[in-house]
Short mmCIF file of C-alpha atoms in Angstrom, two decimals:
data_model
loop_
_atom_site.label_atom_id
_atom_site.label_comp_id
_atom_site.label_asym_id
_atom_site.label_seq_id
_atom_site.Cartn_x
_atom_site.Cartn_y
_atom_site.Cartn_z
CA MET M 1 -15.48 0.47 -32.82
CA LEU M 2 -14.60 0.83 -36.47
CA PHE M 3 -11.20 -0.67 -37.16
CA SER M 4 -9.56 -0.45 -40.56
CA PRO M 5 -5.80 -1.06 -40.34
CA LYS M 6 -3.77 1.03 -42.72
CA LYS M 7 -0.66 -0.01 -44.52
CA ILE M 8 2.38 0.58 -42.32
CA LEU M 9 5.76 1.72 -43.57
CA LEU M 10 9.02 1.70 -41.68
CA ALA M 11 9.96 5.36 -41.64
CA ALA M 12 13.52 6.44 -42.28
CA PHE M 13 15.44 7.19 -39.11
CA ALA M 14 15.06 10.88 -38.30
CA MET M 15 18.16 12.03 -36.45
CA ALA M 16 17.01 15.59 -35.83
CA ALA M 17 15.66 16.33 -32.35
CA SER M 18 11.92 16.64 -31.87
CA ALA M 19 11.13 17.77 -28.36
CA PRO M 20 7.78 19.47 -27.90
CA VAL M 21 7.37 20.98 -24.47
CA ILE M 22 4.15 20.14 -22.64
CA THR M 23 3.71 21.60 -19.18
CA ALA M 24 0.87 20.46 -16.99
CA GLN M 25 -1.68 22.84 -15.56
CA SER M 26 -3.50 22.16 -12.32
CA ASP M 27 -7.14 21.32 -12.87
CA THR M 28 -9.86 23.39 -11.20
CA THR M 29 -12.61 20.76 -11.30
CA GLU M 30 -14.16 20.15 -7.90
CA VAL M 31 -12.72 16.95 -6.43
CA GLY M 32 -14.98 14.46 -4.66
CA ASP M 33 -14.45 10.87 -3.63
CA LYS M 34 -12.58 9.78 -6.72
CA GLU M 35 -11.46 6.23 -7.46
CA THR M 36 -8.56 4.96 -9.51
CA ILE M 37 -8.88 1.45 -10.97
CA VAL M 38 -6.48 -0.96 -12.63
CA CYS M 39 -7.36 -4.04 -14.68
CA TYR M 40 -5.62 -7.27 -13.69
CA ILE M 41 -5.42 -10.17 -16.18
CA SER M 42 -5.92 -13.43 -14.25
CA TRP M 43 -3.99 -15.70 -16.64
CA PHE M 44 -0.77 -13.70 -16.13
CA SER M 45 -0.44 -14.68 -12.48
CA PRO M 46 2.68 -13.57 -10.56
CA VAL M 47 3.52 -17.26 -10.21
CA GLY M 48 3.45 -17.95 -13.95
CA ARG M 49 1.29 -18.04 -17.06
CA PHE M 50 -1.85 -20.12 -17.37
CA ASN M 51 -3.46 -21.65 -20.44
CA GLY M 52 -7.00 -21.57 -19.15
CA THR M 53 -7.25 -23.22 -15.74
CA ARG M 54 -5.67 -26.46 -16.89
CA ALA M 55 -1.91 -26.14 -16.84
CA TRP M 56 1.04 -23.85 -16.35
CA GLY M 57 1.71 -21.82 -19.46
CA GLN M 58 4.54 -22.68 -21.82
CA GLN M 59 6.74 -20.01 -20.28
CA GLY M 60 6.82 -21.99 -17.04
CA TYR M 61 6.79 -21.38 -13.34
CA ARG M 62 7.71 -17.82 -12.34
CA TYR M 63 8.22 -16.97 -16.04
CA ALA M 64 11.33 -19.15 -16.29
CA GLY M 65 10.99 -19.33 -20.07
CA ASP M 66 10.85 -15.57 -20.41
CA ILE M 67 13.86 -15.10 -18.14
CA ALA M 68 15.80 -17.52 -20.35
CA SER M 69 14.76 -15.72 -23.55
CA ASP M 70 17.61 -13.19 -23.34
CA GLY M 71 15.34 -10.15 -23.33
CA VAL M 72 13.16 -11.06 -26.30
CA ARG M 73 10.03 -11.05 -24.14
CA ASN M 74 9.16 -8.85 -21.21
CA TYR M 75 8.08 -10.56 -18.01
CA PRO M 76 6.98 -9.46 -14.52
CA LEU M 77 9.53 -9.06 -11.78
CA PRO M 78 8.50 -11.60 -9.13
CA PRO M 79 7.27 -10.09 -5.86
CA ASP M 80 9.52 -10.55 -2.86
CA ILE M 81 7.90 -13.56 -1.22
CA ASP M 82 9.05 -17.03 -0.15
CA TRP M 83 9.04 -18.96 -3.44
CA PRO M 84 9.10 -22.79 -3.40
CA ASP M 85 11.58 -24.50 -5.70
CA THR M 86 8.82 -26.12 -7.76
CA PRO M 87 5.26 -24.96 -8.45
CA PRO M 88 2.61 -26.50 -6.20
CA PRO M 89 -0.22 -28.42 -7.91
CA ILE M 90 -2.99 -26.16 -9.16
CA GLY M 91 -5.88 -26.19 -6.70
CA SER M 92 -3.83 -27.49 -3.75
CA ASP M 93 -3.67 -25.72 -0.40
CA ALA M 94 -0.05 -24.81 -1.13
CA PHE M 95 -1.13 -23.29 -4.46
CA TYR M 96 -3.60 -20.93 -2.79
CA GLU M 97 -1.14 -20.07 -0.03
CA LEU M 98 1.36 -19.04 -2.70
CA GLN M 99 -1.31 -17.09 -4.57
CA PHE M 100 -2.26 -15.29 -1.35
CA ASP M 101 1.32 -14.18 -0.71
CA ALA M 102 1.75 -13.06 -4.33
CA ALA M 103 -1.61 -11.28 -4.26
CA LEU M 104 -0.78 -9.37 -1.11
CA ALA M 105 2.60 -8.24 -2.47
CA THR M 106 1.06 -7.22 -5.82
CA GLN M 107 -1.78 -5.31 -4.17
CA GLU M 108 0.71 -3.39 -2.06
CA GLN M 109 2.48 -2.35 -5.28
CA MET M 110 -0.86 -1.22 -6.72
CA LEU M 111 -1.66 0.80 -3.61
CA ASP M 112 1.82 2.35 -3.80
CA GLY M 113 0.93 3.40 -7.35
CA GLY M 114 -2.17 5.23 -6.13
CA PHE M 115 -4.77 2.63 -7.14
CA ASP M 116 -7.89 2.09 -5.06
CA VAL M 117 -9.49 -0.78 -6.99
CA MET M 118 -8.26 -3.75 -9.02
CA ILE M 119 -10.69 -5.52 -11.35
CA PHE M 120 -9.98 -9.21 -11.87
CA ASP M 121 -10.46 -10.28 -15.51
CA MET M 122 -11.78 -13.87 -15.70
CA LEU M 123 -12.95 -15.95 -18.67
CA PRO M 124 -16.47 -17.45 -18.59
CA MET M 125 -16.86 -21.18 -17.87
CA PRO M 126 -20.21 -22.18 -19.47
CA GLU M 127 -20.04 -25.78 -18.29
CA TYR M 128 -19.86 -24.88 -14.60
CA ASP M 129 -22.02 -27.24 -12.54
CA PRO M 130 -23.29 -25.61 -9.32
CA ALA M 131 -24.23 -29.07 -7.98
CA LEU M 132 -20.52 -29.95 -7.78
CA PRO M 133 -18.02 -28.40 -5.35
CA LEU M 134 -16.56 -25.06 -6.38
CA ASP M 135 -12.90 -25.50 -7.25
CA GLU M 136 -10.30 -24.15 -9.68
CA PHE M 137 -11.74 -26.20 -12.54
CA ASN M 138 -15.47 -26.13 -11.72
CA SER M 139 -16.36 -22.46 -11.34
CA PRO M 140 -18.55 -19.92 -13.16
CA LEU M 141 -15.47 -17.90 -14.17
CA ALA M 142 -11.95 -19.23 -14.73
CA HIS M 143 -9.64 -18.70 -11.74
CA PHE M 144 -12.61 -17.77 -9.55
CA LYS M 145 -11.16 -19.55 -6.53
CA THR M 146 -7.93 -17.64 -7.11
CA PHE M 147 -10.05 -14.47 -7.25
CA LEU M 148 -11.45 -15.38 -3.83
CA THR M 149 -7.86 -15.68 -2.59
CA TRP M 150 -7.04 -12.23 -3.96
CA LEU M 151 -10.19 -10.92 -2.28
CA GLU M 152 -9.05 -12.41 1.01
CA ALA M 153 -5.61 -10.78 0.57
CA ALA M 154 -7.33 -7.45 -0.14
CA GLU M 155 -8.91 -7.57 3.31
CA ASP M 156 -5.35 -7.28 4.63
CA SER M 157 -3.92 -4.87 2.05
CA GLY M 158 -6.85 -2.42 1.96
CA ILE M 159 -7.42 -2.36 -1.81
CA LYS M 160 -10.85 -3.13 -3.29
CA VAL M 161 -11.26 -6.06 -5.71
CA GLY M 162 -13.94 -6.27 -8.42
CA VAL M 163 -15.33 -9.00 -10.67
CA MET M 164 -14.59 -8.58 -14.40
CA PRO M 165 -16.18 -11.27 -16.63
CA ASP M 166 -14.47 -11.49 -20.02
CA VAL M 167 -16.45 -11.75 -23.26
CA ALA M 168 -15.55 -15.31 -24.30
CA ASN M 169 -13.18 -18.17 -23.49
CA GLN M 170 -10.41 -19.26 -25.81
CA SER M 171 -7.84 -21.16 -23.80
CA GLY M 172 -6.80 -24.64 -22.79
CA ASP M 173 -10.35 -25.06 -21.47
CA TYR M 174 -12.00 -24.10 -24.79
CA PRO M 175 -9.33 -24.20 -27.54
CA GLN M 176 -11.89 -23.53 -30.29
CA ARG M 177 -13.25 -20.44 -28.44
CA ARG M 178 -16.54 -20.47 -26.60
CA THR M 179 -18.90 -17.49 -26.50
CA PRO M 180 -21.72 -18.10 -24.00
CA THR M 181 -25.33 -17.64 -25.09
CA VAL M 182 -27.83 -15.40 -23.31
CA GLU M 183 -29.04 -18.35 -21.24
CA GLU M 184 -25.48 -19.45 -20.40
CA TRP M 185 -24.38 -15.94 -19.42
CA THR M 186 -27.46 -15.59 -17.20
CA ARG M 187 -26.55 -18.84 -15.45
CA ILE M 188 -22.83 -17.92 -15.20
CA LEU M 189 -23.47 -14.50 -13.66
CA THR M 190 -26.25 -15.76 -11.42
CA ALA M 191 -23.84 -18.36 -10.06
CA THR M 192 -21.08 -15.76 -9.72
CA LEU M 193 -23.26 -13.49 -7.62
CA GLU M 194 -24.50 -16.40 -5.52
CA VAL M 195 -21.02 -17.55 -4.53
CA LEU M 196 -19.57 -14.04 -4.18
CA PRO M 197 -18.83 -13.38 -0.49
CA ASP M 198 -19.90 -10.13 1.12
CA SER M 199 -16.31 -9.17 1.84
CA PRO M 200 -15.36 -5.67 3.04
CA ALA M 201 -12.76 -5.74 0.24
CA LEU M 202 -15.33 -6.38 -2.51
CA TRP M 203 -15.70 -3.41 -4.85
CA LYS M 204 -19.17 -1.92 -4.54
CA ILE M 205 -20.86 1.16 -5.94
CA ASP M 206 -24.00 2.46 -4.22
CA ASP M 207 -23.53 -0.46 -1.80
CA LYS M 208 -23.99 -2.94 -4.68
CA PRO M 209 -21.38 -5.49 -5.81
CA VAL M 210 -19.91 -4.49 -9.17
CA LEU M 211 -19.83 -6.62 -12.32
CA ILE M 212 -17.63 -4.76 -14.80
CA ASN M 213 -17.88 -6.51 -18.15
CA PHE M 214 -15.42 -6.73 -21.04
CA GLY M 215 -16.65 -6.71 -24.66
CA THR M 216 -20.29 -5.84 -23.95
CA ASP M 217 -20.85 -3.60 -26.96
CA SER M 218 -21.37 -5.56 -30.21
CA TYR M 219 -22.41 -2.68 -32.45
CA TYR M 220 -19.50 -3.38 -34.79
CA GLY M 221 -19.52 -7.15 -34.29
CA GLY M 222 -17.49 -9.21 -31.87
CA SER M 223 -18.40 -12.00 -29.48
CA ALA M 224 -22.10 -11.42 -28.82
CA PRO M 225 -24.39 -13.61 -26.67
CA ALA M 226 -27.13 -13.30 -29.33
CA PRO M 227 -25.59 -12.24 -32.68
CA GLU M 228 -29.02 -11.74 -34.30
CA ALA M 229 -30.42 -9.60 -31.46
CA ALA M 230 -30.65 -5.81 -31.51
CA ARG M 231 -27.55 -3.67 -31.44
CA PRO M 232 -25.59 -2.36 -29.63
CA ASP M 233 -25.69 -5.10 -26.98
CA ARG M 234 -26.94 -8.15 -28.96
CA GLY M 235 -28.37 -9.93 -25.94
CA TRP M 236 -26.83 -8.20 -22.93
CA ARG M 237 -30.01 -6.27 -22.08
CA GLU M 238 -31.82 -9.59 -21.69
CA ILE M 239 -29.05 -10.98 -19.49
CA VAL M 240 -28.94 -7.93 -17.22
CA GLN M 241 -32.74 -7.78 -16.93
CA ALA M 242 -32.96 -11.49 -16.11
CA LEU M 243 -30.41 -11.03 -13.33
CA ARG M 244 -32.27 -8.02 -11.96
CA ASP M 245 -35.53 -9.98 -11.94
CA THR M 246 -34.09 -12.76 -9.80
CA ARG M 247 -31.18 -11.29 -7.83
CA GLU M 248 -30.41 -8.87 -5.07
CA PRO M 249 -29.20 -5.54 -6.52
CA PHE M 250 -25.86 -5.46 -8.33
CA TYR M 251 -24.08 -2.74 -10.31
CA PHE M 252 -23.41 -3.56 -13.98
CA ILE M 253 -20.74 -1.63 -15.90
CA ALA M 254 -20.77 -2.16 -19.68
CA ASP M 255 -17.77 -1.94 -22.00
CA ILE M 256 -19.00 0.29 -24.84
CA ARG M 257 -17.83 1.75 -28.16
CA PRO M 258 -18.65 5.09 -29.84
CA HIS M 259 -21.55 4.89 -32.29
CA ALA M 260 -24.91 6.52 -33.04
CA SER M 261 -26.81 4.14 -30.71
CA VAL M 262 -24.60 4.68 -27.67
CA TRP M 263 -27.50 6.37 -25.85
CA GLU M 264 -29.23 2.96 -25.59
CA TRP M 265 -26.75 1.95 -22.90
CA ASN M 266 -28.50 4.43 -20.59
CA GLY M 267 -31.36 1.95 -20.29
CA ILE M 268 -29.25 -1.21 -20.06
CA ALA M 269 -26.26 -0.63 -17.77
CA ASP M 270 -25.68 1.21 -14.48
CA ALA M 271 -22.46 2.74 -15.83
CA ALA M 272 -20.11 2.44 -18.80
CA TYR M 273 -16.45 2.51 -19.76
CA MET M 274 -14.40 1.79 -22.92
CA PHE M 275 -11.89 -1.05 -22.84
CA ALA M 276 -9.97 -0.14 -26.00
CA PRO M 277 -6.27 0.10 -25.09
CA ALA M 278 -5.24 0.21 -28.78
CA SER M 279 -7.19 3.43 -29.38
CA PRO M 280 -5.32 6.13 -31.29
CA ASP M 281 -4.47 9.04 -29.01
CA GLY M 282 -7.07 11.40 -30.46
CA GLY M 283 -9.78 8.78 -30.32
CA LEU M 284 -8.88 7.85 -26.75
CA VAL M 285 -9.74 11.37 -25.60
CA ASP M 286 -12.33 12.51 -28.15
CA ALA M 287 -14.53 9.41 -27.95
CA GLN M 288 -14.67 9.53 -24.17
CA GLN M 289 -15.57 13.20 -24.18
CA LEU M 290 -18.46 12.32 -26.50
CA PHE M 291 -19.57 9.55 -24.13
CA MET M 292 -19.77 11.95 -21.23
CA ARG M 293 -21.98 14.27 -23.28
CA HIS M 294 -24.38 11.59 -24.50
CA LEU M 295 -24.70 9.25 -21.52
CA THR M 296 -26.95 9.87 -18.54
CA ILE M 297 -25.36 6.96 -16.64
CA PRO M 298 -21.92 7.50 -15.07
CA TYR M 299 -18.94 7.08 -17.37
CA ILE M 300 -15.60 5.68 -16.13
CA TRP M 301 -12.65 7.16 -18.02
CA THR M 302 -9.97 4.76 -19.34
CA VAL M 303 -6.34 5.13 -20.37
CA SER M 304 -3.57 2.83 -21.60
CA PRO M 305 0.18 3.48 -21.99
CA GLY M 306 0.16 2.26 -25.61
CA TYR M 307 -0.48 -1.09 -27.25
CA TYR M 308 1.43 -3.78 -29.09
CA ARG M 309 0.27 -7.23 -30.09
CA GLY M 310 2.82 -8.79 -32.37
CA GLY M 311 1.63 -9.17 -35.95
CA THR M 312 -1.65 -7.37 -35.22
CA ALA M 313 -1.51 -3.78 -33.99
CA TYR M 314 0.86 -1.16 -32.60
CA THR M 315 0.02 2.09 -30.78
CA GLN M 316 3.14 3.98 -29.79
CA PRO M 317 3.97 4.41 -26.07
CA ASP M 318 3.86 8.20 -26.03
CA PHE M 319 3.71 9.65 -22.48
CA SER M 320 1.50 12.46 -23.83
CA ARG M 321 -1.17 9.81 -24.33
CA ILE M 322 -1.27 9.21 -20.57
CA HIS M 323 -1.06 12.89 -19.67
CA ASP M 324 -3.76 14.02 -22.10
CA ALA M 325 -6.21 11.33 -20.98
CA TYR M 326 -5.88 12.23 -17.30
CA MET M 327 -6.15 15.96 -18.01
CA ALA M 328 -9.28 15.42 -20.11
CA ALA M 329 -10.83 13.16 -17.47
CA MET M 330 -10.35 15.88 -14.86
CA ARG M 331 -11.72 18.61 -17.14
CA GLU M 332 -14.80 16.48 -17.79
CA GLY M 333 -15.38 15.90 -14.09
CA ALA M 334 -14.86 12.12 -14.21
CA GLN M 335 -15.14 10.49 -10.79
CA ARG M 336 -13.32 7.28 -11.79
CA ILE M 337 -10.47 6.39 -14.14
CA CYS M 338 -9.35 2.88 -15.10
CA VAL M 339 -5.85 1.98 -16.33
CA LEU M 340 -5.67 -0.75 -19.00
CA THR M 341 -3.78 -2.77 -17.74
CA TRP M 342 -1.61 -3.88 -14.81
CA ASN M 343 -0.21 -6.99 -16.49
CA ASP M 344 -1.31 -7.76 -20.04
CA PHE M 345 2.13 -8.71 -21.31
CA GLU M 346 0.61 -10.17 -24.48
CA GLU M 347 -0.63 -6.73 -25.57
CA ASN M 348 2.16 -4.69 -24.00
CA THR M 349 -0.20 -2.57 -21.91
CA ASP M 350 1.48 -3.72 -18.70
CA ILE M 351 2.53 -1.25 -16.01
CA ALA M 352 3.55 -3.84 -13.39
CA PRO M 353 7.21 -3.88 -12.35
CA SER M 354 8.89 -5.85 -15.11
CA ALA M 355 12.20 -6.79 -16.70
CA ASN M 356 12.00 -4.23 -19.53
CA LYS M 357 10.15 -1.43 -17.74
CA GLY M 358 11.26 -1.58 -14.12
CA ARG M 359 8.64 0.37 -12.20
CA CYS M 360 8.82 3.41 -14.49
CA LEU M 361 5.23 3.24 -15.71
CA LEU M 362 3.93 2.44 -12.26
CA ASP M 363 5.61 5.60 -10.97
CA VAL M 364 4.22 7.72 -13.84
CA PHE M 365 0.70 6.42 -13.32
CA GLY M 366 1.09 6.92 -9.57
CA PHE M 367 1.90 10.58 -10.25
CA TYR M 368 -1.24 11.03 -12.35
CA ASN M 369 -3.41 9.03 -9.96
CA ARG M 370 -2.50 11.43 -7.18
CA TRP M 371 -3.17 14.38 -9.50
CA PHE M 372 -6.56 12.94 -10.50
CA LYS M 373 -7.68 12.43 -6.90
CA SER M 374 -6.39 15.72 -5.51
CA GLY M 375 -7.06 18.00 -8.48
CA HIS M 376 -3.57 19.48 -8.12
CA GLN M 377 -0.26 18.60 -9.72
CA PRO M 378 1.77 16.56 -7.20
CA GLU M 379 5.14 17.73 -5.93
CA LEU M 380 7.88 15.11 -5.99
CA PRO M 381 10.83 15.26 -3.60
CA GLU M 382 13.36 14.64 -6.40
CA ASP M 383 13.61 14.96 -10.18
CA GLN M 384 12.30 12.02 -12.20
CA VAL M 385 13.41 11.69 -15.83
CA ILE M 386 12.22 8.56 -17.64
CA LEU M 387 13.32 7.44 -21.09
CA ALA M 388 11.52 4.87 -23.28
CA TYR M 389 13.31 3.51 -26.33
CA PRO M 390 13.16 0.35 -28.49
CA VAL M 391 14.50 -2.89 -27.06
CA ARG M 392 15.24 -3.91 -30.64
CA ILE M 393 14.59 -2.76 -34.18
CA PRO M 394 13.20 -5.53 -36.40
CA ASP M 395 14.13 -6.07 -40.01
CA THR M 396 10.44 -6.52 -40.87
CA ILE M 397 7.38 -4.66 -39.55
CA VAL M 398 3.96 -6.22 -40.02
CA SER M 399 1.96 -4.83 -37.05
CA LYS M 400 -0.44 -2.14 -38.25
CA SER M 401 -1.26 1.20 -36.65
CA PRO M 402 -4.96 1.29 -35.64
CA SER M 403 -7.39 3.57 -37.43
CA PHE M 404 -10.81 4.13 -35.85
CA GLY M 405 -13.83 5.80 -37.46
CA ARG M 406 -14.24 9.37 -36.23
CA LEU M 407 -17.63 10.58 -35.01
CA ASP M 408 -19.23 14.01 -35.00
CA ASN M 409 -20.65 15.58 -31.86
CA ASP M 410 -24.00 13.88 -32.47
CA MET M 411 -22.25 10.46 -32.47
CA THR M 412 -22.73 9.93 -36.21
CA PRO M 413 -19.82 9.05 -38.53
CA SER M 414 -17.95 12.13 -39.71
CA GLY M 415 -16.25 10.36 -42.61
CA GLY M 416 -12.86 10.90 -41.00
CA THR M 417 -10.66 8.70 -38.84
CA TRP M 418 -8.63 8.74 -35.65
CA ASN M 419 -5.22 7.35 -36.66
CA ALA M 420 -2.31 6.03 -34.60
CA PRO M 421 1.16 6.91 -35.93
CA THR M 422 2.96 4.11 -37.74
CA TYR M 423 5.85 2.45 -35.95
CA GLN M 424 9.13 4.33 -35.83
CA PRO M 425 11.97 3.53 -33.40
CA LYS M 426 11.45 6.72 -31.41
CA VAL M 427 12.93 7.74 -28.09
CA PHE M 428 10.21 9.09 -25.76
CA TYR M 429 10.74 10.94 -22.48
CA TRP M 430 8.74 12.02 -19.42
CA ALA M 431 10.25 14.32 -16.84
CA TYR M 432 9.40 16.06 -13.61
CA VAL M 433 12.15 18.57 -12.82
CA LYS M 434 12.60 21.10 -10.05
CA GLU M 435 15.44 23.01 -11.75
CA PRO M 436 16.42 23.61 -15.41
CA THR M 437 18.00 20.46 -16.83
CA ARG M 438 19.24 19.26 -20.23
CA LEU M 439 18.60 15.76 -21.61
CA SER M 440 20.33 14.40 -24.70
CA VAL M 441 20.68 11.05 -26.44
CA GLU M 442 23.73 10.80 -28.68
CA GLY M 443 22.82 10.68 -32.37
CA VAL M 444 19.11 11.23 -31.62
CA GLY M 445 18.42 14.65 -30.12
CA GLU M 446 18.21 16.75 -26.99
CA VAL M 447 15.78 18.86 -25.01
CA PHE M 448 16.31 21.60 -22.43
CA PHE M 449 13.82 21.61 -19.57
CA HIS M 450 14.07 25.35 -19.04
CA LYS M 451 11.70 25.62 -16.10
CA PRO M 452 10.33 23.38 -13.34
CA GLY M 453 7.35 21.17 -14.09
CA VAL M 454 6.25 18.22 -16.16
CA TRP M 455 7.73 17.67 -19.62
CA MET M 456 7.19 14.98 -22.23
CA GLY M 457 7.74 14.33 -25.92
CA ASP M 458 10.10 12.45 -28.22
CA LEU M 459 13.68 13.14 -29.20
CA GLY M 460 13.52 11.49 -32.62
CA CYS M 461 14.42 8.03 -33.91
CA ILE M 462 17.27 5.86 -32.77
CA ALA M 463 19.40 3.33 -34.68
CA ALA M 464 20.54 -0.07 -33.47
CA GLY M 465 23.67 0.09 -31.34
CA PRO M 466 24.89 1.73 -28.12
CA VAL M 467 22.66 4.21 -26.25
CA GLU M 468 24.66 7.08 -24.76
CA VAL M 469 22.67 9.54 -22.64
CA SER M 470 23.46 12.80 -20.87
CA LEU M 471 21.27 14.24 -18.11
CA GLY M 472 22.59 17.46 -16.68
CA GLU M 473 26.21 16.77 -15.72
CA ARG M 474 25.76 12.99 -15.77
CA THR M 475 26.55 10.71 -18.70
CA MET M 476 25.47 7.07 -18.83
CA SER M 477 25.42 4.09 -21.16
CA LEU M 478 22.06 2.32 -21.35
CA PRO M 479 21.47 -1.20 -22.71
CA ASP M 480 22.05 -1.37 -26.47
CA VAL M 481 19.32 -1.39 -29.09
CA VAL M 482 19.68 -4.58 -31.14
CA ARG M 483 18.55 -5.39 -34.63
CA THR M 484 16.49 -8.55 -34.90
CA SER M 485 15.07 -10.81 -37.56
CA MET M 486 11.76 -12.63 -37.52
CA GLU M 487 13.43 -15.69 -35.98
CA ARG M 488 13.78 -13.88 -32.63
CA ALA M 489 10.18 -12.87 -32.64
CA ARG M 490 7.01 -12.04 -31.10
CA ARG M 491 4.62 -13.25 -33.79
CA ASP M 492 5.67 -12.42 -37.35
CA GLU M 493 8.33 -9.80 -36.59
CA GLY M 494 11.34 -9.16 -34.42
CA GLY M 495 9.36 -7.34 -31.72
CA LEU M 496 8.35 -3.71 -31.21
CA ASP M 497 8.73 -3.66 -27.42
CA PHE M 498 10.19 -0.66 -25.59
CA ARG M 499 12.62 -0.46 -22.69
CA TYR M 500 11.95 2.09 -19.92
CA VAL M 501 14.73 3.56 -17.80
CA ASN M 502 14.49 6.03 -14.91
CA LEU M 503 17.60 8.09 -15.61
CA SER M 504 17.40 9.80 -12.22
CA THR M 505 18.08 6.52 -10.42
CA PHE M 506 19.91 4.53 -13.12
CA GLU M 507 23.17 2.87 -12.14
CA GLU M 508 25.35 1.25 -14.78
CA GLN M 509 26.07 -2.44 -14.26
#
């Protein structure tokens, strides 16, 4: 995908209210056996971060470093299991027992959020030796034995688990970054399929085990198996064909980007999706609508709640982004939708229960997952009003807002762009109300939900300091917004993370 970051300016704080009303309409598309999918990042385990397969991450066991960071970084809330005082050695029986318990608890949260499938993102391990025993360090994909543990847990929980090979490996295993060649990828995926058990919890389509790839499309560059080979896949067609020549059937889903040669994926992959969580809102919907018009293979819709990688890119966490993507997917008759991601805390696309977000995003996505599968707007037993506002406002902003090249209906460049708004410290809201209700944030703005239904928008920009909120007859004080310098940073700035609060259930400490 074309990516040309534009210069970002810190906008002046706008104190006037800005509260567009968006009410949801039930979709009339015929509903079949629809599936909802969530991407799980293997190196952000519930028991702590990993740097490749080699060691616990710098943040420590159970995210101890994040917990001690006084709110500078978000971190997952640990599932309610029996935690040992110290982490067991990686690869030990105790390690896998702990992973099993954490997997089962996490999968139950996913199921509670309306997800049917989790795809397990694993980095390739080109030096895997099939002549040696399979273990945590000798495997075709990093954390593959942990994946097998999650698959075993899924047999108890009832969720499906799929294999997601990542495009390259840059970690403690391969610090200089390692992109496998065509021959290496063929060997890696052959080995993966050979050691993959025929579990009832394994995600299959058309009774074939699924390989859902990340970073397959190299039309605009990237980590390609054969950089000099033909676009858009630069070697992936050879890999897939070699596997099909020697293997039992499998189902290959390619990660693609919008371009004039997108039709070629019809002859390479069994299905396609777009793993681009930083997409500007317009591009997120428009590009996927174009895919569904130009592909003869099935297309899996994708959606993310926003994006932020410190020092690199920022896409604002507007709830309309989620709503519009689900509505478009239903209008287009999509049978599957994939949420990017459950737990990528590095890129702020996480929806897992966490310190800064609670389970707000999980509840919102659960609402839309039920809508997607039923074709009708869900009815909730109680009002739900969720506020998202900055954790802190940095002195310096260096993360750019993404700008992607816009395409015409024939998939050729239009000369225009899809642009994400530049960072502003906005206050966003999402609400499901059964009766008219007023929401206001002191010094920012207010909105009156004048009829039952789903509402979303932003109230304007907030300044550092106290956060005083009124919802109906209730008033409450939320955690302050703080001003930060680059010393208290995600990379290169003070951090553009947002805090999420469910006002309907909030209790002041």
